[in-house]
Amino acid sequence: MHPDPRPYDAVLLVSFGGPEKPDDVVPFLENVTRGRGIPKERLEEVGRHYFDFGGRSPINDQNRAFLAALREDLASNGVDLPVYWGNRNWDPYLADVLKQMTADGIERAACFVTSAYSSYSGCRQYRENLADAVGGLDGAPRLDKLRHYFNHPGFVDAMVDATLAALADLGEGGRETADLVFVTHSIPTAMNDASGPEGGAYVAQHRSLAEEIVERVRLETGHRHRHELVFCSRSGPPQVPWLEPDVNDHLEARAEAGRPPVVVVPIGFVSDHMEVVYDLDTEAAATAERLGMRFVRAATAGVDPRFVRVVRDLLLERAAVERGEDVARAVEGSLPASWDVCPAGCCPNPRGDRPALAGSDA
Ligand SMILES: CC1=C(CCC(=O)O)c2cc3nc(cc4[nH]c(cc5[nH]c(cc1n2)c(C)c5CCC(=O)O)c(CCC(=O)O)c4C)C(CCC(=O)O)=C3C
Ligand SMILES: [Fe+2]
């Protein structure tokens, strides 16, 4: 049977964007931080991370690879829809891709955001960006956002196998005593408290995925590993509380508790973003080395075919919902499948209300 994507006639990959050459770094950082009160010292530090990597973030290349894999997955499975890509902070900008989609006569697109969790930064801010991008465009397509996928089997399975592979890399005598250190992007504690329909969704969703990985690893290996959810990439003024502990502080504490080998699992990042290659592979790896701890970083989902397929599954699931059909929603772990349409007021903008698409308050 041919899968039915109606009423959708396009898919839009929505991402963050990153610089591609040294001259891009400062304007990119200005785009990201406009009006957000990030201290100048923090900006200079983050700018150095990008310059150390030749002024090029890995994120756009990761998205190009994901796009190619997604087009292949859809075409191979009889889903004949164009796939577009637009970013919040760098070329190709969402405003430009929406112009193109409008010119191409697209009427209704399903949006897949490269952030798996609920928070203002990872969800509503993208919905605001979509509203900005269609603003003033005559005949722009209707945009729906596909549900959060932190607990979709395609993402979970990819992260379970990445964790098992990293444990295997430690070999005999490391593997069994290793800690699993789950890492995600820190956000202000107030942003976490306000995330999702009832608050606290950002941390709750990460904990649910971390627990699921720990249990699936136990089923595979017979070991229930010690584990922790920790954070990286804190920014903002020092007096504003952000989620802790920082991954480096956590490693220090574990060194005092006996220096176990660590497998760092970047569940907060769907591919090798700058936070992964700098904050984890460079900085946290150096911390572990200084402390004399073995350190292996698990792979991100990237272009794992099971993760690429999540887009197709969610597209077809949502298409069926929009046609009024009953659907079974694939999900793993302790939390139910997320809502299709964000409830009014969820993940509020800390700087005040702005128009946002794809929610019940749209
Ligand atoms: C939750 C979350 C995600 C995950 C969800 C998602 O993917 O969206 C994410 C992703 C990313 N964040 C990124 C880069 C940056 N984030 C910054 C600043 C901030 N991030 C925040 C949160 C998040 N950020 C917050 C609350 C701030 C404070 C300022 C503000 O309220 O906006 C800054 C400013 C400098 C700094 O202080 O770090 C930069 C450069 C990149 C690109 C990486 C690359 O180039 O590969 C990506 C994928
Ligand atoms: Fe960020």
Coordinates of C-alpha atoms in Angstrom, one line a residue, residues 28-317:
F28 CA 25.9 34.7 13.6
L29 CA 26.4 35.3 17.3
E30 CA 24.6 38.7 16.9
N31 CA 21.7 36.9 15.3
V32 CA 21.5 34.3 18.2
T33 CA 21.9 36.8 21.0
R34 CA 20.1 39.9 19.9
G35 CA 18.3 41.3 23.0
R36 CA 19.1 38.3 25.2
G37 CA 21.5 39.8 27.7
I38 CA 24.4 37.4 27.2
P39 CA 27.6 38.9 28.8
K40 CA 30.2 40.1 26.4
E41 CA 32.9 37.7 27.9
R42 CA 30.6 34.7 27.3
L43 CA 30.2 35.8 23.6
E44 CA 33.9 36.2 23.1
E45 CA 34.4 32.8 24.6
V46 CA 31.8 31.1 22.4
G47 CA 33.3 33.0 19.4
R48 CA 36.7 31.5 20.2
H49 CA 35.1 28.0 20.2
Y50 CA 33.9 28.6 16.6
F51 CA 37.2 30.2 15.5
D52 CA 39.1 27.2 16.9
F53 CA 37.1 25.1 14.5
G54 CA 38.0 27.3 11.5
G55 CA 35.0 29.5 11.9
R56 CA 32.7 26.7 10.7
S57 CA 30.0 25.0 12.8
P58 CA 29.4 21.4 12.0
I59 CA 25.6 21.9 12.2
N60 CA 24.8 22.9 8.6
D61 CA 26.8 20.0 7.1
Q62 CA 24.9 17.7 9.6
N63 CA 21.6 19.1 8.3
R64 CA 22.7 18.7 4.7
A65 CA 23.5 15.1 5.3
F66 CA 20.2 14.6 7.2
L67 CA 18.3 16.2 4.3
A68 CA 19.9 13.9 1.7
A69 CA 19.1 10.9 3.9
L70 CA 15.6 12.0 4.5
R71 CA 14.9 12.6 0.8
E72 CA 16.3 9.1 0.1
D73 CA 14.1 7.6 2.9
L74 CA 10.9 9.3 1.6
A75 CA 11.6 8.4 -2.0
S76 CA 12.4 4.8 -1.2
N77 CA 9.2 4.4 0.7
G78 CA 6.8 6.0 -1.8
V79 CA 6.3 9.4 -0.1
D80 CA 6.7 11.8 -3.0
L81 CA 7.0 15.2 -1.2
P82 CA 9.6 17.9 -1.6
V83 CA 11.7 18.6 1.5
Y84 CA 12.8 22.1 2.3
W85 CA 15.3 23.4 5.0
G86 CA 15.4 26.7 6.9
N87 CA 17.2 28.0 10.0
R88 CA 16.6 30.5 12.8
N89 CA 20.0 32.0 12.8
W90 CA 21.8 31.5 9.5
D91 CA 21.5 31.0 5.8
P92 CA 19.3 29.3 4.5
Y93 CA 17.0 31.5 6.6
L94 CA 13.4 30.4 7.3
A95 CA 12.1 33.7 5.7
D96 CA 13.8 32.8 2.4
V97 CA 12.7 29.2 2.3
L98 CA 9.1 30.3 3.0
K99 CA 9.2 32.6 0.1
Q100 CA 10.5 29.7 -2.1
M101 CA 7.8 27.4 -0.8
T102 CA 5.1 30.0 -1.5
A103 CA 6.5 30.5 -5.0
D104 CA 6.4 26.7 -5.5
G105 CA 2.7 26.6 -4.6
I106 CA 3.1 24.6 -1.4
E107 CA -0.1 24.7 0.6
R108 CA 0.6 22.8 3.8
A109 CA 3.9 21.6 5.2
A110 CA 4.8 19.4 8.2
C111 CA 7.7 20.9 10.1
F112 CA 10.4 18.7 11.8
V113 CA 12.5 20.7 14.3
T114 CA 16.0 19.5 15.1
S115 CA 15.2 19.8 18.8
A116 CA 13.5 16.8 20.5
Y117 CA 12.3 18.4 23.7
S118 CA 9.9 21.0 25.1
S119 CA 11.4 24.4 26.1
Y120 CA 11.1 28.0 24.9
S121 CA 14.4 27.7 23.1
G122 CA 13.7 24.3 21.6
C123 CA 10.0 24.7 20.8
R124 CA 8.1 28.0 21.0
Q125 CA 11.0 30.1 19.8
Y126 CA 11.0 28.0 16.6
R127 CA 7.2 28.5 16.4
E128 CA 7.8 32.3 16.7
N129 CA 10.4 32.1 13.9
L130 CA 7.9 30.3 11.7
A131 CA 5.3 33.0 12.4
D132 CA 7.9 35.7 11.5
A133 CA 8.8 33.8 8.3
V134 CA 5.3 33.7 7.0
G135 CA 4.4 37.1 8.2
G136 CA 3.3 39.4 5.3
L137 CA 3.7 36.6 2.7
D138 CA 0.7 36.3 0.4
G139 CA -0.4 32.7 -0.1
A140 CA 2.2 31.3 2.3
P141 CA 1.6 27.6 3.2
R142 CA 0.0 26.5 6.4
L143 CA 2.7 25.1 8.7
D144 CA 2.1 22.3 11.3
K145 CA 4.9 21.2 13.7
L146 CA 5.4 17.5 14.2
R147 CA 5.3 16.3 17.8
H148 CA 8.3 16.0 20.1
Y149 CA 10.2 12.9 19.4
F150 CA 12.5 12.4 22.5
N151 CA 10.5 9.2 23.2
H152 CA 9.9 8.1 19.6
P153 CA 11.3 4.5 19.1
G154 CA 13.5 5.6 16.1
F155 CA 15.3 8.2 18.3
V156 CA 15.4 6.0 21.4
D157 CA 16.7 3.0 19.6
A158 CA 19.5 5.0 17.9
M159 CA 20.6 6.4 21.3
V160 CA 20.5 3.0 23.0
D161 CA 22.7 1.5 20.3
A162 CA 25.1 4.5 20.4
T163 CA 25.3 4.0 24.2
L164 CA 26.0 0.2 23.8
A165 CA 28.7 0.9 21.2
A166 CA 30.4 3.4 23.4
L167 CA 30.3 1.0 26.4
A168 CA 31.8 -1.7 24.1
D169 CA 34.6 0.8 23.2
L170 CA 35.7 0.8 26.8
G171 CA 36.4 -2.9 26.6
E172 CA 36.7 -5.5 29.3
G173 CA 37.4 -4.0 32.7
G174 CA 35.9 -0.6 31.8
R175 CA 32.6 -1.4 30.5
E176 CA 31.1 -2.9 33.6
T177 CA 32.0 -0.2 36.0
A178 CA 31.3 2.8 33.7
D179 CA 28.9 5.6 34.6
L180 CA 26.5 6.8 32.0
V181 CA 26.6 10.6 31.9
F182 CA 23.6 11.9 29.9
V183 CA 24.2 15.5 28.7
T184 CA 22.0 18.2 27.4
H185 CA 22.0 21.9 26.8
S186 CA 21.5 23.9 30.1
I187 CA 18.7 26.4 30.2
P188 CA 17.6 28.9 32.9
T189 CA 15.8 27.0 35.7
A190 CA 12.9 29.3 35.1
M191 CA 12.7 28.2 31.5
N192 CA 12.6 24.6 32.6
D193 CA 10.0 25.3 35.3
A194 CA 7.7 26.9 32.6
S195 CA 8.3 24.2 29.9
G196 CA 5.5 22.1 28.5
P197 CA 1.8 22.4 29.4
E198 CA 2.4 21.7 33.1
G199 CA 5.9 22.9 33.6
G200 CA 9.2 21.0 34.1
A201 CA 8.8 19.1 30.8
Y202 CA 12.3 19.8 29.6
V203 CA 14.0 17.9 32.5
A204 CA 11.2 15.3 32.8
Q205 CA 11.5 14.4 29.1
H206 CA 15.3 14.0 29.3
R207 CA 15.0 11.9 32.5
S208 CA 12.5 9.7 30.8
L209 CA 14.8 9.1 27.8
A210 CA 17.8 8.6 30.2
E211 CA 15.9 6.0 32.2
E212 CA 14.8 4.2 29.1
I213 CA 18.4 4.0 27.8
V214 CA 19.7 2.7 31.2
E215 CA 17.0 0.0 31.3
R216 CA 17.5 -1.1 27.7
V217 CA 21.3 -1.3 28.3
R218 CA 20.5 -3.5 31.4
L219 CA 18.4 -5.8 29.3
E220 CA 21.2 -6.1 26.8
T221 CA 24.2 -6.4 29.1
G222 CA 22.8 -7.4 32.5
H223 CA 24.3 -4.2 34.1
R224 CA 22.3 -1.3 35.5
H225 CA 24.8 1.5 35.2
R226 CA 25.1 4.4 37.6
H227 CA 23.9 7.4 35.7
E228 CA 23.2 11.1 35.9
L229 CA 21.6 13.9 33.8
V230 CA 24.1 16.8 33.5
F231 CA 24.3 20.0 31.5
C232 CA 26.6 21.9 29.2
S233 CA 26.8 25.3 27.4
R234 CA 25.5 27.5 30.3
S235 CA 25.3 31.2 29.2
G236 CA 23.5 34.2 30.5
P237 CA 24.5 36.4 33.5
P238 CA 26.0 34.5 36.5
Q239 CA 23.2 35.7 38.9
V240 CA 20.5 33.9 36.8
P241 CA 20.2 30.2 37.8
W242 CA 20.6 27.7 35.1
L243 CA 20.2 23.9 35.2
E244 CA 23.1 22.1 36.9
P245 CA 25.4 20.3 37.4
D246 CA 27.7 21.3 34.6
V247 CA 29.3 18.2 33.0
N248 CA 32.8 19.3 34.0
D249 CA 31.8 19.8 37.7
H250 CA 30.1 16.4 37.6
L251 CA 33.3 14.7 36.4
E252 CA 35.2 16.4 39.2
A253 CA 32.8 15.0 41.7
R254 CA 33.0 11.5 40.2
A255 CA 36.8 11.6 40.3
E256 CA 36.5 12.1 44.0
A257 CA 34.2 9.1 44.2
G258 CA 36.7 6.7 42.6
R259 CA 37.3 7.8 39.0
P260 CA 34.9 5.5 37.2
P261 CA 35.2 5.3 33.4
V262 CA 32.5 7.5 31.8
V263 CA 30.3 7.1 28.8
V264 CA 29.0 10.6 27.9
V265 CA 25.7 10.3 26.0
P266 CA 24.6 13.6 24.4
I267 CA 20.9 13.0 24.4
G268 CA 20.1 16.7 24.1
F269 CA 21.6 17.0 20.6
V270 CA 20.4 15.2 17.5
S271 CA 23.7 15.6 15.7
D272 CA 27.2 16.7 16.3
H273 CA 26.6 20.4 17.0
M274 CA 29.3 22.7 18.3
E275 CA 28.2 21.9 21.9
V276 CA 29.1 18.3 21.2
V277 CA 32.4 18.8 19.4
Y278 CA 33.5 21.6 21.7
D279 CA 31.8 21.3 25.1
L280 CA 32.0 17.5 25.2
D281 CA 34.7 16.2 22.8
T282 CA 37.2 19.0 23.6
E283 CA 36.5 20.5 27.0
A284 CA 34.9 17.7 29.0
A285 CA 37.3 15.2 27.4
A286 CA 40.2 17.3 28.6
T287 CA 38.6 17.5 32.1
A288 CA 38.4 13.7 32.2
E289 CA 42.0 13.3 31.0
R290 CA 43.3 15.7 33.7
L291 CA 41.4 13.7 36.3
G292 CA 42.7 10.4 35.0
M293 CA 39.3 9.1 34.0
R294 CA 38.5 7.1 30.9
F295 CA 36.1 9.0 28.6
V296 CA 34.1 7.8 25.6
R297 CA 31.5 10.0 24.0
A298 CA 28.5 8.1 22.5
A299 CA 27.4 9.1 18.9
T300 CA 24.5 11.4 18.3
A301 CA 21.5 10.1 16.3
G302 CA 22.8 12.0 13.2
V303 CA 21.8 10.1 10.0
D304 CA 21.1 6.8 11.8
P305 CA 18.4 5.4 9.4
R306 CA 16.1 4.7 12.3
F307 CA 16.3 8.4 13.3
V308 CA 15.8 9.6 9.7
R309 CA 12.7 7.4 9.5
V310 CA 11.2 9.2 12.5
V311 CA 10.3 12.1 10.1
R312 CA 8.4 9.8 7.8
D313 CA 6.6 8.1 10.7
L314 CA 5.6 11.3 12.3
L315 CA 4.6 12.9 9.0
L316 CA 2.3 9.9 8.1
E317 CA 1.0 9.7 11.7

